[in-house]
XYZ file of C-alpha atoms in Angstrom:
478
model
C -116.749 -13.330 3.897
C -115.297 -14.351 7.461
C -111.905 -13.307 8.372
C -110.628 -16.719 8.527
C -107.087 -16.424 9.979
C -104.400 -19.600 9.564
C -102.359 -21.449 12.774
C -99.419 -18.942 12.512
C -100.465 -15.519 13.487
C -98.090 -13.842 10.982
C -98.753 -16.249 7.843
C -100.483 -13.916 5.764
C -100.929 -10.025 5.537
C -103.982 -9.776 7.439
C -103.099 -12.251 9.910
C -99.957 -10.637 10.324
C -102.140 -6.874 10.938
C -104.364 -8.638 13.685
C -101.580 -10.072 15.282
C -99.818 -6.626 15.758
C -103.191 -4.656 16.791
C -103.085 -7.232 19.769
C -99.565 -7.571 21.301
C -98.855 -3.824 19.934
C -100.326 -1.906 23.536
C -98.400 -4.120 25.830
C -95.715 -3.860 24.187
C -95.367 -0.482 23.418
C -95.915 -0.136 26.987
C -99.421 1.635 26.107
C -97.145 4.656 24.329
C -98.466 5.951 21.023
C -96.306 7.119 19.093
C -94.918 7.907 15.388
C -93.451 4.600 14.615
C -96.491 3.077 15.713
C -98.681 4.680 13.376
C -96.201 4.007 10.755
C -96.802 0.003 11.772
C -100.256 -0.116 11.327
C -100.193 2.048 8.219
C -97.449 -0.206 6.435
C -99.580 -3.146 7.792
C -103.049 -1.928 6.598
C -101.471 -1.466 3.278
C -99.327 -5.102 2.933
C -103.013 -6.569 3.467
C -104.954 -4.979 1.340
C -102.317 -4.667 -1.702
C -101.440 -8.935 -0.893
C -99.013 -9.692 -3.828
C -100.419 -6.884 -6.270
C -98.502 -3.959 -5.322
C -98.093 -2.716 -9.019
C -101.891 -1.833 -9.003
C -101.198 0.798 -6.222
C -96.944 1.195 -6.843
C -94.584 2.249 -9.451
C -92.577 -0.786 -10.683
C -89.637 -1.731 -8.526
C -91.788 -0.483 -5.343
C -93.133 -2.835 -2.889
C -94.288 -0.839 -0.249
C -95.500 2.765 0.556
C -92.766 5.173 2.133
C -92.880 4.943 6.222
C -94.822 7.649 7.383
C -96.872 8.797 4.061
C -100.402 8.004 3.284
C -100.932 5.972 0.119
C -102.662 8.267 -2.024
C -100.172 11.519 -0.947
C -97.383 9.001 -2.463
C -99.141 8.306 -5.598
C -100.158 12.038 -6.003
C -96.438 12.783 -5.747
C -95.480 10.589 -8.162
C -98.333 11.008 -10.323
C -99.155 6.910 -10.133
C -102.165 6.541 -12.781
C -102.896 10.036 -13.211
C -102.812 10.947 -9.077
C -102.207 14.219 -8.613
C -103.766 15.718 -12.068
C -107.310 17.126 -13.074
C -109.753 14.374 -13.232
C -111.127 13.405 -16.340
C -113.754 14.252 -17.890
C -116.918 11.554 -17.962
C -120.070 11.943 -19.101
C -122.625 11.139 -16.941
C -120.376 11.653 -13.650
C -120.517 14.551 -11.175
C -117.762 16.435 -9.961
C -118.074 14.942 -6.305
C -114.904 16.716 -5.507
C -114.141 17.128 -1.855
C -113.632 20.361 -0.174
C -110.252 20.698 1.922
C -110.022 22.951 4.664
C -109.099 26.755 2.978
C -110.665 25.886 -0.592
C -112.688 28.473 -2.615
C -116.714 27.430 -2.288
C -119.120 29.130 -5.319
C -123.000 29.086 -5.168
C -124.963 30.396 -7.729
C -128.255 31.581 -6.612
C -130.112 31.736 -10.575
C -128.772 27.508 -10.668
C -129.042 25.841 -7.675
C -131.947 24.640 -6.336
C -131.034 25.682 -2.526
C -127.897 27.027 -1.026
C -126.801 23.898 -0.568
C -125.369 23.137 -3.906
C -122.351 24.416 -4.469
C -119.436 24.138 -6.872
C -115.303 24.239 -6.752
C -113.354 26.587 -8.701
C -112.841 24.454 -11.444
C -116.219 23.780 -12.367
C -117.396 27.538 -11.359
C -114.912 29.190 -13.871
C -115.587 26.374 -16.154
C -119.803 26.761 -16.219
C -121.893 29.661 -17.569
C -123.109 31.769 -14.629
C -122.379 34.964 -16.434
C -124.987 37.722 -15.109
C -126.035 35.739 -12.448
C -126.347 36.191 -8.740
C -122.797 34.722 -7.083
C -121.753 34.392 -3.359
C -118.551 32.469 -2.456
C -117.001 31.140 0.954
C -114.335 29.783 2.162
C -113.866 26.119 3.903
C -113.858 25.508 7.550
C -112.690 22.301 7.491
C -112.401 19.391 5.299
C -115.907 17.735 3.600
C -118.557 18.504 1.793
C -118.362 17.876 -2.462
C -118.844 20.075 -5.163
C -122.696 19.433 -6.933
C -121.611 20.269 -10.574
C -122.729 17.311 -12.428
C -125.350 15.923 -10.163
C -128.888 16.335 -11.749
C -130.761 16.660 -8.447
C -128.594 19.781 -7.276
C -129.395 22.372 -10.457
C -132.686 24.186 -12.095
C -131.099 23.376 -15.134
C -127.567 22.429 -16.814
C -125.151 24.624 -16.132
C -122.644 23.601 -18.603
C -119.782 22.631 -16.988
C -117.206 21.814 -19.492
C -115.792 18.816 -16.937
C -119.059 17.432 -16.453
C -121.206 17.565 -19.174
C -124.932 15.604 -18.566
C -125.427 12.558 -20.243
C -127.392 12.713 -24.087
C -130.830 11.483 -21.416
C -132.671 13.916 -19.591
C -133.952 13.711 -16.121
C -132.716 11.876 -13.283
C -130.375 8.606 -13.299
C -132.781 5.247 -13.421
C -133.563 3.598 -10.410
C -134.870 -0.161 -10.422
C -138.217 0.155 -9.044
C -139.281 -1.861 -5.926
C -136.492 -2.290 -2.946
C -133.368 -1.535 -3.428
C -130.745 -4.008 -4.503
C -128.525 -5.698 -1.839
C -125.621 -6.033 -3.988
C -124.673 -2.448 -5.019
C -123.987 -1.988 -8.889
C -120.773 -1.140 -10.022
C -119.900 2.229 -11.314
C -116.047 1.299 -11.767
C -114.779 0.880 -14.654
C -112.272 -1.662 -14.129
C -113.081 -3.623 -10.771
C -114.201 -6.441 -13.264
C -111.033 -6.586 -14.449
C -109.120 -6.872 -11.655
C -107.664 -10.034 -10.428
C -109.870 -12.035 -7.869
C -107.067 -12.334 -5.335
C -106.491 -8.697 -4.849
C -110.937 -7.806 -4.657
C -110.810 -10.835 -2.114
C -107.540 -8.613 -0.042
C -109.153 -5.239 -0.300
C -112.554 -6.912 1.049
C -111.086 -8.700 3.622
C -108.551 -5.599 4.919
C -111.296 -3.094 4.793
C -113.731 -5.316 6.301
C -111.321 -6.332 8.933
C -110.328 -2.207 9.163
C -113.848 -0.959 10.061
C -114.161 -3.852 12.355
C -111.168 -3.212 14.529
C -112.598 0.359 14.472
C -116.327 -0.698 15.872
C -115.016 -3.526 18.726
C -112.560 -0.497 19.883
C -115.838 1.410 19.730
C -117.582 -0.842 21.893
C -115.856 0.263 25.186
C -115.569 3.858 24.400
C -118.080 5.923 27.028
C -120.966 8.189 24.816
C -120.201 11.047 26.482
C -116.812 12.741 28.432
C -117.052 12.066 31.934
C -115.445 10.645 34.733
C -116.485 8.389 37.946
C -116.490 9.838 41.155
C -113.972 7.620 43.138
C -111.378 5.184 42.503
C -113.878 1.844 43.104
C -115.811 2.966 39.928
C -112.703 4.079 37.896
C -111.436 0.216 37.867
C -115.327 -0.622 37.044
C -115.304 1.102 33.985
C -115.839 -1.312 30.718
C -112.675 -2.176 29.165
C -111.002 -4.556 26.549
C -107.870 -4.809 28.326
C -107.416 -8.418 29.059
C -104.771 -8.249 31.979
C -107.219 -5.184 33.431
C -103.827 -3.939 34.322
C -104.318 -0.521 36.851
C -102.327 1.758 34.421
C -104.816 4.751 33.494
C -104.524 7.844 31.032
C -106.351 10.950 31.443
C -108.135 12.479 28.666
C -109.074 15.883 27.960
C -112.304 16.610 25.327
C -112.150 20.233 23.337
C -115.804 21.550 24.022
C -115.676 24.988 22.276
C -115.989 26.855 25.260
C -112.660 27.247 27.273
C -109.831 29.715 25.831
C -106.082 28.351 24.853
C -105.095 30.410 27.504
C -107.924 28.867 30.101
C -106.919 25.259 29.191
C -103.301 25.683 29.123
C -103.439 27.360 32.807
C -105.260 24.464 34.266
C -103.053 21.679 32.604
C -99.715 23.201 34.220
C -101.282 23.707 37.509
C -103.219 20.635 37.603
C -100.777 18.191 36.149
C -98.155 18.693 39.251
C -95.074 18.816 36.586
C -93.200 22.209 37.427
C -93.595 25.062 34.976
C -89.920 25.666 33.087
C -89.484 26.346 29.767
C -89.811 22.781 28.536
C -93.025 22.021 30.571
C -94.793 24.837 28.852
C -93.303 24.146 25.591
C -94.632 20.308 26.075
C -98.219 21.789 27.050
C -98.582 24.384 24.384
C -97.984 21.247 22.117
C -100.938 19.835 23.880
C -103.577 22.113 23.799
C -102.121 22.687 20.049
C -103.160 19.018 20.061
C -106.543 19.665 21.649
C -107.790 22.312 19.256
C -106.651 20.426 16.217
C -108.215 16.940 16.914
C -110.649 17.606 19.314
C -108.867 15.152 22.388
C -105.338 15.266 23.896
C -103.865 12.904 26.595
C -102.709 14.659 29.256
C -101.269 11.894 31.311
C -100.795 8.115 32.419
C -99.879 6.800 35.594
C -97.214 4.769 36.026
C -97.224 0.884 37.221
C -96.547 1.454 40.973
C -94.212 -0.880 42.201
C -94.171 0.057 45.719
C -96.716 -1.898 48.065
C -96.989 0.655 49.945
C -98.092 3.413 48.263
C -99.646 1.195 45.782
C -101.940 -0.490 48.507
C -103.646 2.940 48.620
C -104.080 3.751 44.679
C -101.636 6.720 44.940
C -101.078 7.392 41.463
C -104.636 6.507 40.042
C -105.830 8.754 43.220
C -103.824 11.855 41.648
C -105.284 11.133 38.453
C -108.850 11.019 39.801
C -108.061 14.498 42.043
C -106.722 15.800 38.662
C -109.553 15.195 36.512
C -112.393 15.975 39.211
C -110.678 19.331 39.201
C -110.837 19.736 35.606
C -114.882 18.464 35.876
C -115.701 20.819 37.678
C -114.964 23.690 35.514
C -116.562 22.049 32.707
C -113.964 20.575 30.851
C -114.348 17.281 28.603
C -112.785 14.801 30.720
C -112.397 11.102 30.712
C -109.826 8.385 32.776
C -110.113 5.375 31.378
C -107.017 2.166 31.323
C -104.396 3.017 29.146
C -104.885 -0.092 26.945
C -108.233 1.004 25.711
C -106.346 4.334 25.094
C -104.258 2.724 23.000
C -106.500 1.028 21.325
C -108.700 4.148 20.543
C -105.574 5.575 19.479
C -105.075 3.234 17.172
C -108.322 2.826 15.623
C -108.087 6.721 14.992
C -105.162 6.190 12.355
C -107.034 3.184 11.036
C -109.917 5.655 10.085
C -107.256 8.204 8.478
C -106.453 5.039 6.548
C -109.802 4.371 5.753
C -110.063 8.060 4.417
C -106.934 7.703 2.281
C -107.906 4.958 0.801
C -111.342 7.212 -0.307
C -108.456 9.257 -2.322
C -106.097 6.807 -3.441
C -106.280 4.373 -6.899
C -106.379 0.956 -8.134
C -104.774 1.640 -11.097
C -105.981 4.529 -12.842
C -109.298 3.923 -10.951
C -110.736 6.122 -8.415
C -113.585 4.328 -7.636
C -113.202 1.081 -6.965
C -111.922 1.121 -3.335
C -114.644 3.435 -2.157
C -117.074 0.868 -3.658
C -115.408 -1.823 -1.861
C -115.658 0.284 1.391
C -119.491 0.982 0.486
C -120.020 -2.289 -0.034
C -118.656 -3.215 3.445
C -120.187 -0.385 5.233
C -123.569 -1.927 4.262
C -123.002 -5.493 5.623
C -123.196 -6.337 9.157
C -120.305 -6.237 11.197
C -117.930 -9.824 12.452
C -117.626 -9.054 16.535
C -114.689 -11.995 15.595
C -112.733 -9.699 13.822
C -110.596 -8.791 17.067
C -109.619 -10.602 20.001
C -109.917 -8.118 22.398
C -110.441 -10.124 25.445
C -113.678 -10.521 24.086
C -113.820 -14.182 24.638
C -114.365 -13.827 28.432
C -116.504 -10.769 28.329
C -118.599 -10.963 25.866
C -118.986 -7.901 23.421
C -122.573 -7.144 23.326
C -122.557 -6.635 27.448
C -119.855 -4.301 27.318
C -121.714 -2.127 25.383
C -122.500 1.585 26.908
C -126.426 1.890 27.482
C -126.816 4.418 25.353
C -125.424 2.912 22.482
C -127.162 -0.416 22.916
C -130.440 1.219 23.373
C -130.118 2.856 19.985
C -128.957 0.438 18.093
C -131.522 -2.421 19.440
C -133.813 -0.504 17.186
C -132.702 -1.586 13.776
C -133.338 -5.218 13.334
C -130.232 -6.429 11.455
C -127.664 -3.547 12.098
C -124.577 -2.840 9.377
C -121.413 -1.603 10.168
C -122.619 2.001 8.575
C -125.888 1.673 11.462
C -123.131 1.444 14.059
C -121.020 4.222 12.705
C -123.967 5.863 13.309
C -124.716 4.961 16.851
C -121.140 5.745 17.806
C -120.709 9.176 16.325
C -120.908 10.687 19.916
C -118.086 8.682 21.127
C -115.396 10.402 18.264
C -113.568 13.525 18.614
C -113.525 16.678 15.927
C -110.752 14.816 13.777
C -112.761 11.094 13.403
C -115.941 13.333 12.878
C -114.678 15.174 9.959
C -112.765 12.011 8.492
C -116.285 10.144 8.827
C -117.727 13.245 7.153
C -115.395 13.073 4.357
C -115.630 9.356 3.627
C -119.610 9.480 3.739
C -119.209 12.321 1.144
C -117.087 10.121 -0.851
C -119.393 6.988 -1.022
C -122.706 8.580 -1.779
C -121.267 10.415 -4.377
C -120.545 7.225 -5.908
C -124.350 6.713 -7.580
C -127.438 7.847 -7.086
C -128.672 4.191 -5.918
C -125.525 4.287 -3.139
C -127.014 7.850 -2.299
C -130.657 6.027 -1.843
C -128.768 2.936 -0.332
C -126.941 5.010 2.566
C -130.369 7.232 2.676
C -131.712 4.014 3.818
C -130.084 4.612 7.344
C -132.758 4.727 9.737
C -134.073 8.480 10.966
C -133.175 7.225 14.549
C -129.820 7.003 13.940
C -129.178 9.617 11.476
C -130.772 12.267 14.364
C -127.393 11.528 16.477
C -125.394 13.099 13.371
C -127.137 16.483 12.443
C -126.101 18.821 15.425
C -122.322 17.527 13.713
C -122.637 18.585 10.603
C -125.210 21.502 10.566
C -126.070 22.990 6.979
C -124.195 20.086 5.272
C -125.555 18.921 1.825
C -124.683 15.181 3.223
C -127.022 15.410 5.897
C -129.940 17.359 3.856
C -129.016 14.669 0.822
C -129.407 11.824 3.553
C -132.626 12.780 5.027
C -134.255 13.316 1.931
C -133.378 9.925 0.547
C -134.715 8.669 4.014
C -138.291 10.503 3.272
């Protein structure tokens, strides 16, 4: 399904989305902010609703409230049951995900490895009475509850919410390869009309897209060139190459708040009042939280003079050398692809919400849409970019292309893959999440996304160590 666009940028929803995502770093003047966020949220979700907004909004609402996610506003309003204890099915697991702070149970007498664990609700609501129970606490956000899921338990454990189905043993799979076409486990996608599948297709498609050809340009690993020829030779989708740079610093574990904070107000040449160290407590805030802050940009220099001789892009380079050498992430790269990465960051928070949010009273059928696209190959036409006179597959880091050269027809989920090194702690646990979400969809999605070849599943582990995803993937990869 190609992402054909009309004459007038702004005709449609989706048109209307691209168009933004490519005028929106110039002219924001490369500053991300709020309000933009809010834009490509209210976008994303005018192109994938189209002209059915009562599948996803009360009646008499049109469009999500600036600033909220879609499935927080239909939680708060209870929209199609949002908010509430699922419902029981018979036949479905739990697949709950864990947010960061909930309650984790294992019983050691049911599961088959301490992998398998179960939320609250289906712990107090199973039989484990005698038996031998540990519990933990969330870390962070991922990971799903097991109750339900044949594979996980010696035996039924009863859960009240998700009783097994009347058949014993293991959910049928069609023998031979597995299907292209993933069946449907929702129970009203047939229903819905064909204009708003065709929207949610397209948008999500378009979404993880976007998300790849920022992707493209992104370096594997945090590190910055040595002098001020190579900074400017640095692969970028900016297609003025415009001399404006920001300097990014990486959270690697190993540096205190203190240690970080120090270097930032000596390094960054901006005094050290009150309100400086107010604004860089709010970064490093920043940095532990998500993984990546920006610590500055340089400005356009309009002086010939001192612009002649790289001035500003000089005291960047000094800047981040400095923080280099005592072994701190860093990376100065144009501001545009800044931007951009920026931006593609709160397209994957959509892409999370949408894991969460309904169609409906259905809970399922946008994570099968985003399945569904995950598994397809990916449209290198889906953004502009400045593409056109660089060519996408050349701009590629070597890394990246080496790895991914190995799978013959790569899909967008092989690629997600190959560019898990190039995300920061936020994007990695929002990936986590949504990969949680989909192969908890069916056991022949689990085997589908198992598929993923070992190569590229190796890249992922030392992210996500002791997580039933990863053990779940590489045994469907066996």
């Amino acid at each position: 399904m190609a992402h054909r666009l009309s004459q007038d940028p702004r005709s449609d929803p989706l048109s209307d989305l691209r168009f933004s995502l490519e005028i929106m770093p110039g002219s924001r003047k490369f500053v991300f902010n709020a309000s933009a966020r809010a834009e490509i949220l209210t976008k994303l979700n005018a192109s994938l609703m189209g002209s059915n907004q009562r599948y996803f909004l009360p009646k008499g609402v049109s469009n999500v409230p600036q600033h909220q996610l879609l499935s927080e506003y239909q939680a708060s309003i209870g929209f199609g049951g949002a908010g509430k204890g699922e419902p029981v099915v018979e036949g479905r697991p739990c697949s709950h995900i864990f947010k960061k702070g909930e309650t984790c149970y294992r019983c050691k007498d049911c599961a088959l490895d301490d992998s398998c664990v179960m939320c609250a609700r289906c712990f107090h609501a199973s039989g484990h009475a005698g038996h031998t129970i540990s519990f933990f606490i969330s870390t962070q956000s991922g990971g799903c509850c097991d109750c339900g899921d044949e594979e996980a338990w010696r035996h039924n454990i009863n859960c009240e919410h998700h009783p097994y189905t009347s058949s014993t043993g293991l959910p049928e799979v069609p023998p031979g390869p597995l299907p292209d076409i993933l069946p449907s486990v929702s129970p009203t996608v047939q229903t819905l009309p064909q204009p708003l599948k065709d929207s949610m297709h397209r948008t999500i498609a378009f979404a993880v897209d976007f998300i790849l050809d920022v992707l493209d340009y992104s370096p594997d690993e945090a590190s910055i060139p040595v002098n001020e020829a190579d900074l400017r030779l640095q692969p970028s989708a900016d297609p003025m190459m415009k001399d404006m740079f920001c300097l990014v610093l990486w959270n690697d574990d190993k540096h205190s708040y203190d240690e970080v904070k120090t270097v930032i107000m000596e390094l960054s040449g901006k005094g050290s009042g009150p309100e400086r160290e107010r604004e860089v407590d709010a970064m490093v805030r920043k940095l532990e939280d998500e993984g990546r802050v920006m610590v500055d940009m340089n400005v356009i220099n309009t002086n010939p003079s001192t612009a002649m001789h790289g001035h500003h892009h000089g005291k960047l380079l000094e800047m981040g050398l400095a923080m280099a050498q005592i072994d701190l992430g860093v990376t100065i790269r144009r501001a545009y692809d800044t931007f951009c990465e920026q931006a593609a960051a709160v397209i994957l928070e959509w892409l999370l919400d949408i894991t969460r949010a309904r169609v409906g009273t259905d809970q399922l059928v946008l994570r099968e849409v985003l399945a569904a696209e995950f598994l397809l190959p990916r449209r290198r036409d889906a953004f502009g970019f400045g593409l056109s006179n660089k060519g996408a597959a050349g701009m590629i880091l070597p890394i990246s292309a080496a790895t991914i050269k190995e799978v013959p027809t790569p899909t967008r989920l092989d690629y997600m893959f190959v560019y898990h090194g190039k995300l920061w702690k936020r994007l990695r646990l929002s990936l986590k999440e949504i990969y949680a979400s989909i192969i908890s969809l069916s056991r022949i999605h689990k085997l589908t996304i198992g598929e993923c070849p070992a190569l590229l599943l190796n890249r992922t582990i030392e992210s996500f160590p002791g997580s039933r995803l990863i053990t779940l993937l590489m045994c469907c990869s066996l």
